mmCIF file with all atom_site columns, C-alpha atoms in Angstrom:
data_model
loop_
_atom_site.group_PDB
_atom_site.id
_atom_site.type_symbol
_atom_site.label_atom_id
_atom_site.label_alt_id
_atom_site.label_comp_id
_atom_site.label_asym_id
_atom_site.label_entity_id
_atom_site.label_seq_id
_atom_site.pdbx_PDB_ins_code
_atom_site.Cartn_x
_atom_site.Cartn_y
_atom_site.Cartn_z
_atom_site.occupancy
_atom_site.B_iso_or_equiv
_atom_site.pdbx_formal_charge
_atom_site.auth_seq_id
_atom_site.auth_comp_id
_atom_site.auth_asym_id
_atom_site.auth_atom_id
_atom_site.pdbx_PDB_model_num
ATOM 1   C CA . VAL A 1 1   ? -93.131  97.306  271.580 1.00 95.00 ? 1   VAL A CA 1
ATOM 2   C CA . LEU A 1 2   ? -93.820  97.260  267.843 1.00 97.00 ? 2   LEU A CA 1
ATOM 3   C CA . ILE A 1 3   ? -90.852  97.718  265.511 1.00 97.00 ? 3   ILE A CA 1
ATOM 4   C CA . VAL A 1 4   ? -91.672  98.299  261.843 1.00 97.00 ? 4   VAL A CA 1
ATOM 5   C CA . GLY A 1 5   ? -88.620  98.005  259.608 1.00 95.00 ? 5   GLY A CA 1
ATOM 6   C CA . ALA A 1 6   ? -86.604  95.992  262.116 1.00 95.00 ? 6   ALA A CA 1
ATOM 7   C CA . PHE A 1 7   ? -83.863  95.008  259.630 1.00 94.00 ? 7   PHE A CA 1
ATOM 8   C CA . ASP A 1 8   ? -81.612  92.550  261.542 1.00 94.00 ? 8   ASP A CA 1
ATOM 9   C CA . GLY A 1 9   ? -82.653  93.779  265.003 1.00 93.00 ? 9   GLY A CA 1
ATOM 10  C CA . VAL A 1 10  ? -79.115  94.968  265.747 1.00 92.00 ? 10  VAL A CA 1
ATOM 11  C CA . THR A 1 11  ? -77.817  97.461  263.176 1.00 91.00 ? 11  THR A CA 1
ATOM 12  C CA . ASN A 1 12  ? -78.831  101.038 264.067 1.00 86.00 ? 12  ASN A CA 1
ATOM 13  C CA . ASP A 1 13  ? -81.575  99.745  266.353 1.00 88.00 ? 13  ASP A CA 1
ATOM 14  C CA . PRO A 1 14  ? -82.231  102.185 269.225 1.00 87.00 ? 14  PRO A CA 1
ATOM 15  C CA . THR A 1 15  ? -84.468  99.667  271.040 1.00 88.00 ? 15  THR A CA 1
ATOM 16  C CA . ARG A 1 16  ? -82.053  96.722  271.232 1.00 90.00 ? 16  ARG A CA 1
ATOM 17  C CA . ASP A 1 17  ? -80.414  97.429  274.600 1.00 90.00 ? 17  ASP A CA 1
ATOM 18  C CA . PHE A 1 18  ? -83.731  98.223  276.233 1.00 90.00 ? 18  PHE A CA 1
ATOM 19  C CA . LEU A 1 19  ? -85.433  95.100  274.855 1.00 90.00 ? 19  LEU A CA 1
ATOM 20  C CA . LEU A 1 20  ? -82.620  92.795  275.928 1.00 89.00 ? 20  LEU A CA 1
ATOM 21  C CA . ASN A 1 21  ? -82.378  94.274  279.426 1.00 89.00 ? 21  ASN A CA 1
ATOM 22  C CA . HIS A 1 22  ? -86.084  94.449  280.298 1.00 88.00 ? 22  HIS A CA 1
ATOM 23  C CA . THR A 1 23  ? -88.857  91.909  280.339 1.00 87.00 ? 23  THR A CA 1
ATOM 24  C CA . CYS A 1 24  ? -91.282  93.047  277.680 1.00 90.00 ? 24  CYS A CA 1
ATOM 25  C CA . GLN A 1 25  ? -93.157  91.786  274.649 1.00 94.00 ? 25  GLN A CA 1
ATOM 26  C CA . ALA A 1 26  ? -91.943  92.930  271.224 1.00 95.00 ? 26  ALA A CA 1
ATOM 27  C CA . ILE A 1 27  ? -93.138  92.437  267.659 1.00 96.00 ? 27  ILE A CA 1
ATOM 28  C CA . PHE A 1 28  ? -90.625  92.880  264.842 1.00 97.00 ? 28  PHE A CA 1
ATOM 29  C CA . ILE A 1 29  ? -91.793  93.492  261.267 1.00 97.00 ? 29  ILE A CA 1
ATOM 30  C CA . GLU A 1 30  ? -89.200  93.134  258.486 1.00 97.00 ? 30  GLU A CA 1
ATOM 31  C CA . PRO A 1 31  ? -89.937  92.502  254.796 1.00 96.00 ? 31  PRO A CA 1
ATOM 32  C CA . GLN A 1 32  ? -86.428  91.808  253.434 1.00 94.00 ? 32  GLN A CA 1
ATOM 33  C CA . PRO A 1 33  ? -85.766  88.036  253.370 1.00 94.00 ? 33  PRO A CA 1
ATOM 34  C CA . ALA A 1 34  ? -81.994  88.252  254.106 1.00 93.00 ? 34  ALA A CA 1
ATOM 35  C CA . ALA A 1 35  ? -82.446  90.789  256.906 1.00 94.00 ? 35  ALA A CA 1
ATOM 36  C CA . PHE A 1 36  ? -85.295  88.731  258.337 1.00 96.00 ? 36  PHE A CA 1
ATOM 37  C CA . SER A 1 37  ? -83.006  85.672  258.446 1.00 95.00 ? 37  SER A CA 1
ATOM 38  C CA . LYS A 1 38  ? -80.502  87.652  260.518 1.00 95.00 ? 38  LYS A CA 1
ATOM 39  C CA . LEU A 1 39  ? -83.325  88.966  262.706 1.00 96.00 ? 39  LEU A CA 1
ATOM 40  C CA . ARG A 1 40  ? -84.393  85.374  263.360 1.00 96.00 ? 40  ARG A CA 1
ATOM 41  C CA . GLU A 1 41  ? -80.787  84.437  264.228 1.00 95.00 ? 41  GLU A CA 1
ATOM 42  C CA . HIS A 1 42  ? -80.618  87.280  266.759 1.00 93.00 ? 42  HIS A CA 1
ATOM 43  C CA . TYR A 1 43  ? -84.066  86.968  268.339 1.00 93.00 ? 43  TYR A CA 1
ATOM 44  C CA . GLY A 1 44  ? -85.750  83.785  267.161 1.00 85.00 ? 44  GLY A CA 1
ATOM 45  C CA . ASN A 1 45  ? -85.120  81.899  270.403 1.00 89.00 ? 45  ASN A CA 1
ATOM 46  C CA . LEU A 1 46  ? -86.672  84.563  272.653 1.00 90.00 ? 46  LEU A CA 1
ATOM 47  C CA . THR A 1 47  ? -90.263  83.625  273.459 1.00 91.00 ? 47  THR A CA 1
ATOM 48  C CA . ASN A 1 48  ? -91.337  87.176  274.309 1.00 92.00 ? 48  ASN A CA 1
ATOM 49  C CA . PHE A 1 49  ? -90.404  88.372  270.795 1.00 95.00 ? 49  PHE A CA 1
ATOM 50  C CA . SER A 1 50  ? -92.578  87.750  267.722 1.00 95.00 ? 50  SER A CA 1
ATOM 51  C CA . LEU A 1 51  ? -91.001  88.083  264.284 1.00 96.00 ? 51  LEU A CA 1
ATOM 52  C CA . HIS A 1 52  ? -93.048  88.656  261.130 1.00 96.00 ? 52  HIS A CA 1
ATOM 53  C CA . ASN A 1 53  ? -91.605  88.656  257.593 1.00 97.00 ? 53  ASN A CA 1
ATOM 54  C CA . ALA A 1 54  ? -93.837  91.235  255.861 1.00 97.00 ? 54  ALA A CA 1
ATOM 55  C CA . ALA A 1 55  ? -94.201  94.910  255.031 1.00 97.00 ? 55  ALA A CA 1
ATOM 56  C CA . ILE A 1 56  ? -96.902  97.238  256.294 1.00 97.00 ? 56  ILE A CA 1
ATOM 57  C CA . ASP A 1 57  ? -99.015  98.658  253.465 1.00 97.00 ? 57  ASP A CA 1
ATOM 58  C CA . ALA A 1 58  ? -102.442 100.161 252.808 1.00 95.00 ? 58  ALA A CA 1
ATOM 59  C CA . THR A 1 59  ? -103.753 96.717  251.818 1.00 95.00 ? 59  THR A CA 1
ATOM 60  C CA . SER A 1 60  ? -102.730 93.135  252.393 1.00 96.00 ? 60  SER A CA 1
ATOM 61  C CA . GLY A 1 61  ? -101.298 91.078  249.563 1.00 97.00 ? 61  GLY A CA 1
ATOM 62  C CA . HIS A 1 62  ? -97.908  91.399  247.911 1.00 97.00 ? 62  HIS A CA 1
ATOM 63  C CA . ARG A 1 63  ? -95.808  94.265  246.604 1.00 96.00 ? 63  ARG A CA 1
ATOM 64  C CA . VAL A 1 64  ? -92.378  94.685  245.028 1.00 97.00 ? 64  VAL A CA 1
ATOM 65  C CA . LEU A 1 65  ? -89.747  95.909  247.465 1.00 96.00 ? 65  LEU A CA 1
ATOM 66  C CA . TYR A 1 66  ? -86.512  97.283  245.973 1.00 97.00 ? 66  TYR A CA 1
ATOM 67  C CA . SER A 1 67  ? -83.292  96.665  247.850 1.00 95.00 ? 67  SER A CA 1
ATOM 68  C CA . VAL A 1 68  ? -79.586  95.946  247.565 1.00 95.00 ? 68  VAL A CA 1
ATOM 69  C CA . PRO A 1 69  ? -78.458  92.415  248.472 1.00 92.00 ? 69  PRO A CA 1
ATOM 70  C CA . PRO A 1 70  ? -76.001  92.027  251.338 1.00 90.00 ? 70  PRO A CA 1
ATOM 71  C CA . GLY A 1 71  ? -72.302  91.550  250.675 1.00 89.00 ? 71  GLY A CA 1
ATOM 72  C CA . VAL A 1 72  ? -72.033  93.212  247.259 1.00 93.00 ? 72  VAL A CA 1
ATOM 73  C CA . GLU A 1 73  ? -68.321  93.751  246.646 1.00 93.00 ? 73  GLU A CA 1
ATOM 74  C CA . GLY A 1 74  ? -67.414  97.419  246.259 1.00 92.00 ? 74  GLY A CA 1
ATOM 75  C CA . LEU A 1 75  ? -70.534  98.765  247.974 1.00 95.00 ? 75  LEU A CA 1
ATOM 76  C CA . PRO A 1 76  ? -70.575  100.064 251.558 1.00 94.00 ? 76  PRO A CA 1
ATOM 77  C CA . SER A 1 77  ? -72.239  97.718  254.045 1.00 92.00 ? 77  SER A CA 1
ATOM 78  C CA . TRP A 1 78  ? -74.973  100.297 254.815 1.00 93.00 ? 78  TRP A CA 1
ATOM 79  C CA . THR A 1 79  ? -76.435  99.806  251.328 1.00 94.00 ? 79  THR A CA 1
ATOM 80  C CA . GLU A 1 80  ? -77.976  96.501  252.422 1.00 93.00 ? 80  GLU A CA 1
ATOM 81  C CA . GLN A 1 81  ? -80.206  98.531  254.767 1.00 92.00 ? 81  GLN A CA 1
ATOM 82  C CA . LEU A 1 82  ? -81.783  100.314 251.793 1.00 92.00 ? 82  LEU A CA 1
ATOM 83  C CA . ALA A 1 83  ? -85.223  98.940  250.992 1.00 93.00 ? 83  ALA A CA 1
ATOM 84  C CA . SER A 1 84  ? -88.245  100.740 249.597 1.00 94.00 ? 84  SER A CA 1
ATOM 85  C CA . PHE A 1 85  ? -91.385  100.272 247.530 1.00 94.00 ? 85  PHE A CA 1
ATOM 86  C CA . ASP A 1 86  ? -90.019  103.271 245.585 1.00 93.00 ? 86  ASP A CA 1
ATOM 87  C CA . LYS A 1 87  ? -87.052  102.263 243.441 1.00 95.00 ? 87  LYS A CA 1
ATOM 88  C CA . GLU A 1 88  ? -86.112  105.948 243.028 1.00 94.00 ? 88  GLU A CA 1
ATOM 89  C CA . HIS A 1 89  ? -85.557  106.199 246.778 1.00 92.00 ? 89  HIS A CA 1
ATOM 90  C CA . VAL A 1 90  ? -82.908  103.487 246.594 1.00 95.00 ? 90  VAL A CA 1
ATOM 91  C CA . LEU A 1 91  ? -81.388  104.977 243.418 1.00 95.00 ? 91  LEU A CA 1
ATOM 92  C CA . LYS A 1 92  ? -80.868  108.386 245.013 1.00 93.00 ? 92  LYS A CA 1
ATOM 93  C CA . HIS A 1 93  ? -78.048  106.862 247.114 1.00 94.00 ? 93  HIS A CA 1
ATOM 94  C CA . GLU A 1 94  ? -75.966  106.222 243.961 1.00 94.00 ? 94  GLU A CA 1
ATOM 95  C CA . GLU A 1 95  ? -73.835  109.322 244.573 1.00 94.00 ? 95  GLU A CA 1
ATOM 96  C CA . LEU A 1 96  ? -72.713  107.968 247.952 1.00 94.00 ? 96  LEU A CA 1
ATOM 97  C CA . ALA A 1 97  ? -72.347  104.411 246.654 1.00 95.00 ? 97  ALA A CA 1
ATOM 98  C CA . PRO A 1 98  ? -71.257  104.429 242.992 1.00 95.00 ? 98  PRO A CA 1
ATOM 99  C CA . GLY A 1 99  ? -72.446  101.325 241.162 1.00 94.00 ? 99  GLY A CA 1
ATOM 100 C CA . LEU A 1 100 ? -75.430  100.834 243.461 1.00 95.00 ? 100 LEU A CA 1
ATOM 101 C CA . SER A 1 101 ? -77.929  100.969 240.585 1.00 96.00 ? 101 SER A CA 1
ATOM 102 C CA . ARG A 1 102 ? -76.446  97.827  238.995 1.00 96.00 ? 102 ARG A CA 1
ATOM 103 C CA . HIS A 1 103 ? -77.290  95.782  242.096 1.00 96.00 ? 103 HIS A CA 1
ATOM 104 C CA . ILE A 1 104 ? -80.838  96.838  242.961 1.00 97.00 ? 104 ILE A CA 1
ATOM 105 C CA . VAL A 1 105 ? -83.247  93.918  242.998 1.00 96.00 ? 105 VAL A CA 1
ATOM 106 C CA . GLY A 1 106 ? -87.012  93.818  243.262 1.00 97.00 ? 106 GLY A CA 1
ATOM 107 C CA . VAL A 1 107 ? -88.499  91.173  245.531 1.00 95.00 ? 107 VAL A CA 1
ATOM 108 C CA . ASN A 1 108 ? -92.196  90.425  245.874 1.00 97.00 ? 108 ASN A CA 1
ATOM 109 C CA . VAL A 1 109 ? -92.910  90.602  249.612 1.00 97.00 ? 109 VAL A CA 1
ATOM 110 C CA . PRO A 1 110 ? -96.081  89.923  251.611 1.00 97.00 ? 110 PRO A CA 1
ATOM 111 C CA . THR A 1 111 ? -97.910  92.981  252.911 1.00 98.00 ? 111 THR A CA 1
ATOM 112 C CA . MET A 1 112 ? -100.409 93.563  255.681 1.00 97.00 ? 112 MET A CA 1
ATOM 113 C CA . THR A 1 113 ? -102.237 96.551  257.151 1.00 98.00 ? 113 THR A CA 1
ATOM 114 C CA . PHE A 1 114 ? -101.716 97.881  260.647 1.00 97.00 ? 114 PHE A CA 1
ATOM 115 C CA . ASP A 1 115 ? -105.250 96.769  261.549 1.00 97.00 ? 115 ASP A CA 1
ATOM 116 C CA . GLU A 1 116 ? -104.472 93.202  260.424 1.00 97.00 ? 116 GLU A CA 1
ATOM 117 C CA . LEU A 1 117 ? -101.278 93.277  262.460 1.00 96.00 ? 117 LEU A CA 1
ATOM 118 C CA . LEU A 1 118 ? -103.059 94.537  265.583 1.00 96.00 ? 118 LEU A CA 1
ATOM 119 C CA . ASN A 1 119 ? -105.723 91.845  265.140 1.00 96.00 ? 119 ASN A CA 1
ATOM 120 C CA . LYS A 1 120 ? -103.177 89.084  264.517 1.00 94.00 ? 120 LYS A CA 1
ATOM 121 C CA . PHE A 1 121 ? -101.334 89.819  267.755 1.00 92.00 ? 121 PHE A CA 1
ATOM 122 C CA . GLU A 1 122 ? -104.487 90.889  269.653 1.00 93.00 ? 122 GLU A CA 1
ATOM 123 C CA . LEU A 1 123 ? -102.883 94.204  270.611 1.00 92.00 ? 123 LEU A CA 1
ATOM 124 C CA . ARG A 1 124 ? -104.987 96.430  272.829 1.00 91.00 ? 124 ARG A CA 1
ATOM 125 C CA . SER A 1 125 ? -102.190 98.699  274.015 1.00 93.00 ? 125 SER A CA 1
ATOM 126 C CA . LEU A 1 126 ? -98.743  99.646  272.842 1.00 96.00 ? 126 LEU A CA 1
ATOM 127 C CA . ASP A 1 127 ? -95.980  101.330 274.798 1.00 95.00 ? 127 ASP A CA 1
ATOM 128 C CA . VAL A 1 128 ? -93.582  101.964 271.908 1.00 96.00 ? 128 VAL A CA 1
ATOM 129 C CA . LEU A 1 129 ? -94.007  102.211 268.139 1.00 97.00 ? 129 LEU A CA 1
ATOM 130 C CA . GLN A 1 130 ? -90.632  102.327 266.357 1.00 96.00 ? 130 GLN A CA 1
ATOM 131 C CA . ILE A 1 131 ? -90.656  102.952 262.573 1.00 96.00 ? 131 ILE A CA 1
ATOM 132 C CA . ASP A 1 132 ? -87.616  102.882 260.276 1.00 93.00 ? 132 ASP A CA 1
ATOM 133 C CA . ALA A 1 133 ? -88.943  102.611 256.751 1.00 92.00 ? 133 ALA A CA 1
ATOM 134 C CA . GLU A 1 134 ? -86.488  104.424 254.483 1.00 87.00 ? 134 GLU A CA 1
ATOM 135 C CA . GLY A 1 135 ? -88.578  107.418 253.512 1.00 85.00 ? 135 GLY A CA 1
ATOM 136 C CA . PHE A 1 136 ? -91.948  105.753 254.043 1.00 93.00 ? 136 PHE A CA 1
ATOM 137 C CA . ASP A 1 137 ? -92.250  106.735 257.698 1.00 95.00 ? 137 ASP A CA 1
ATOM 138 C CA . ALA A 1 138 ? -94.673  109.644 257.181 1.00 95.00 ? 138 ALA A CA 1
ATOM 139 C CA . GLN A 1 139 ? -96.997  107.388 255.195 1.00 95.00 ? 139 GLN A CA 1
ATOM 140 C CA . LEU A 1 140 ? -96.867  104.648 257.826 1.00 97.00 ? 140 LEU A CA 1
ATOM 141 C CA . LEU A 1 141 ? -97.681  107.151 260.566 1.00 97.00 ? 141 LEU A CA 1
ATOM 142 C CA . ALA A 1 142 ? -100.633 108.337 258.444 1.00 96.00 ? 142 ALA A CA 1
ATOM 143 C CA . TRP A 1 143 ? -101.882 104.743 258.165 1.00 97.00 ? 143 TRP A CA 1
ATOM 144 C CA . PHE A 1 144 ? -101.458 103.850 261.835 1.00 97.00 ? 144 PHE A CA 1
ATOM 145 C CA . PRO A 1 145 ? -104.903 103.537 263.516 1.00 97.00 ? 145 PRO A CA 1
ATOM 146 C CA . PHE A 1 146 ? -104.373 106.003 266.365 1.00 97.00 ? 146 PHE A CA 1
ATOM 147 C CA . GLU A 1 147 ? -108.134 105.977 266.939 1.00 96.00 ? 147 GLU A CA 1
ATOM 148 C CA . ARG A 1 148 ? -107.708 102.360 268.022 1.00 96.00 ? 148 ARG A CA 1
ATOM 149 C CA . ILE A 1 149 ? -104.392 102.480 269.918 1.00 96.00 ? 149 ILE A CA 1
ATOM 150 C CA . ARG A 1 150 ? -102.292 105.422 271.071 1.00 97.00 ? 150 ARG A CA 1
ATOM 151 C CA . PRO A 1 151 ? -98.706  104.265 271.675 1.00 98.00 ? 151 PRO A CA 1
ATOM 152 C CA . ALA A 1 152 ? -97.099  106.071 274.615 1.00 97.00 ? 152 ALA A CA 1
ATOM 153 C CA . LEU A 1 153 ? -93.874  106.682 272.669 1.00 96.00 ? 153 LEU A CA 1
ATOM 154 C CA . LEU A 1 154 ? -93.257  107.025 268.942 1.00 96.00 ? 154 LEU A CA 1
ATOM 155 C CA . HIS A 1 155 ? -89.776  106.882 267.423 1.00 94.00 ? 155 HIS A CA 1
ATOM 156 C CA . TYR A 1 156 ? -89.535  107.354 263.658 1.00 95.00 ? 156 TYR A CA 1
ATOM 157 C CA . GLU A 1 157 ? -87.013  108.238 260.992 1.00 92.00 ? 157 GLU A CA 1
ATOM 158 C CA . THR A 1 158 ? -87.123  111.749 259.569 1.00 92.00 ? 158 THR A CA 1
ATOM 159 C CA . ALA A 1 159 ? -83.914  111.634 257.498 1.00 88.00 ? 159 ALA A CA 1
ATOM 160 C CA . HIS A 1 160 ? -85.798  111.045 254.245 1.00 89.00 ? 160 HIS A CA 1
ATOM 161 C CA . MET A 1 161 ? -88.913  113.107 254.976 1.00 91.00 ? 161 MET A CA 1
ATOM 162 C CA . LYS A 1 162 ? -89.596  116.239 252.986 1.00 90.00 ? 162 LYS A CA 1
ATOM 163 C CA . ASP A 1 163 ? -90.048  119.345 255.144 1.00 90.00 ? 163 ASP A CA 1
ATOM 164 C CA . SER A 1 164 ? -93.750  119.380 254.251 1.00 94.00 ? 164 SER A CA 1
ATOM 165 C CA . GLU A 1 165 ? -94.129  115.751 255.390 1.00 94.00 ? 165 GLU A CA 1
ATOM 166 C CA . GLN A 1 166 ? -92.345  116.426 258.659 1.00 93.00 ? 166 GLN A CA 1
ATOM 167 C CA . THR A 1 167 ? -94.574  119.453 259.285 1.00 94.00 ? 167 THR A CA 1
ATOM 168 C CA . GLN A 1 168 ? -97.707  117.381 258.579 1.00 96.00 ? 168 GLN A CA 1
ATOM 169 C CA . VAL A 1 169 ? -96.556  114.563 260.861 1.00 96.00 ? 169 VAL A CA 1
ATOM 170 C CA . THR A 1 170 ? -95.752  116.964 263.695 1.00 95.00 ? 170 THR A CA 1
ATOM 171 C CA . SER A 1 171 ? -99.061  118.837 263.333 1.00 97.00 ? 171 SER A CA 1
ATOM 172 C CA . ARG A 1 172 ? -101.089 115.623 263.262 1.00 97.00 ? 172 ARG A CA 1
ATOM 173 C CA . LEU A 1 173 ? -99.301  114.159 266.275 1.00 97.00 ? 173 LEU A CA 1
ATOM 174 C CA . ASN A 1 174 ? -99.647  117.407 268.236 1.00 97.00 ? 174 ASN A CA 1
ATOM 175 C CA . ALA A 1 175 ? -103.383 117.414 267.482 1.00 97.00 ? 175 ALA A CA 1
ATOM 176 C CA . MET A 1 176 ? -103.638 113.893 268.938 1.00 97.00 ? 176 MET A CA 1
ATOM 177 C CA . GLY A 1 177 ? -101.928 114.869 272.192 1.00 97.00 ? 177 GLY A CA 1
ATOM 178 C CA . TYR A 1 178 ? -98.300  114.027 271.405 1.00 98.00 ? 178 TYR A CA 1
ATOM 179 C CA . LYS A 1 179 ? -95.310  116.210 272.144 1.00 97.00 ? 179 LYS A CA 1
ATOM 180 C CA . VAL A 1 180 ? -92.768  115.849 269.342 1.00 95.00 ? 180 VAL A CA 1
ATOM 181 C CA . MET A 1 181 ? -89.103  116.082 270.299 1.00 90.00 ? 181 MET A CA 1
ATOM 182 C CA . VAL A 1 182 ? -85.904  115.719 268.348 1.00 73.00 ? 182 VAL A CA 1
ATOM 183 C CA . SER A 1 183 ? -84.180  112.529 269.499 1.00 69.00 ? 183 SER A CA 1
ATOM 184 C CA . ASP A 1 184 ? -80.483  111.995 270.191 1.00 74.00 ? 184 ASP A CA 1
ATOM 185 C CA . SER A 1 185 ? -80.108  110.946 266.576 1.00 76.00 ? 185 SER A CA 1
ATOM 186 C CA . PRO A 1 186 ? -80.084  113.696 263.921 1.00 82.00 ? 186 PRO A CA 1
ATOM 187 C CA . THR A 1 187 ? -82.075  111.397 261.625 1.00 87.00 ? 187 THR A CA 1
ATOM 188 C CA . ASP A 1 188 ? -85.002  110.592 263.937 1.00 91.00 ? 188 ASP A CA 1
ATOM 189 C CA . ASP A 1 189 ? -87.748  112.216 265.983 1.00 93.00 ? 189 ASP A CA 1
ATOM 190 C CA . MET A 1 190 ? -89.656  111.018 269.035 1.00 94.00 ? 190 MET A CA 1
ATOM 191 C CA . ALA A 1 191 ? -93.149  111.836 270.224 1.00 96.00 ? 191 ALA A CA 1
ATOM 192 C CA . PHE A 1 192 ? -94.544  111.279 273.708 1.00 96.00 ? 192 PHE A CA 1
ATOM 193 C CA . LEU A 1 193 ? -98.229  111.001 274.507 1.00 96.00 ? 193 LEU A CA 1
ATOM 194 C CA . ILE A 1 194 ? -98.980  113.671 277.122 1.00 93.00 ? 194 ILE A CA 1
#
């Protein structure tokens, strides 16, 4: 299992129960330092889980990630889950969380490509690819090297996708032999390799 945008490994994580109740290997990718600390608290002692503090990008290096720090008084707790390379994506939540814009911070985070990640962990197969990247999901699916590995199940966030992006993702996945289905969550889709 590969989870990109793992946050703390607990909040809104559809894989948590499965991972804790089955013997499987899992790799968690999370770029936010505070969220990664919580992720390490939750899963750091489990030897079948690998945790990596980075973001997936087109190239390796560093990039500014915009987010809202945890525990900001007056802001809803969900705002700490907002993180994006696009500051405007975080800002568009101002209407739901007045004052949000005053607390956005930019943090330089390490980045790596999917190919580097697959090489690092010597992945030759993948049962599940879970992506929750705050509006960056379509781009991450475009970057994933499906010619190298075809995960059996994809679960990705669609809440922030434009209709045109969602159509492109669905068409591309269908062309590669996936059946796209709406998941139990109104904000996500799943695709099964058939």
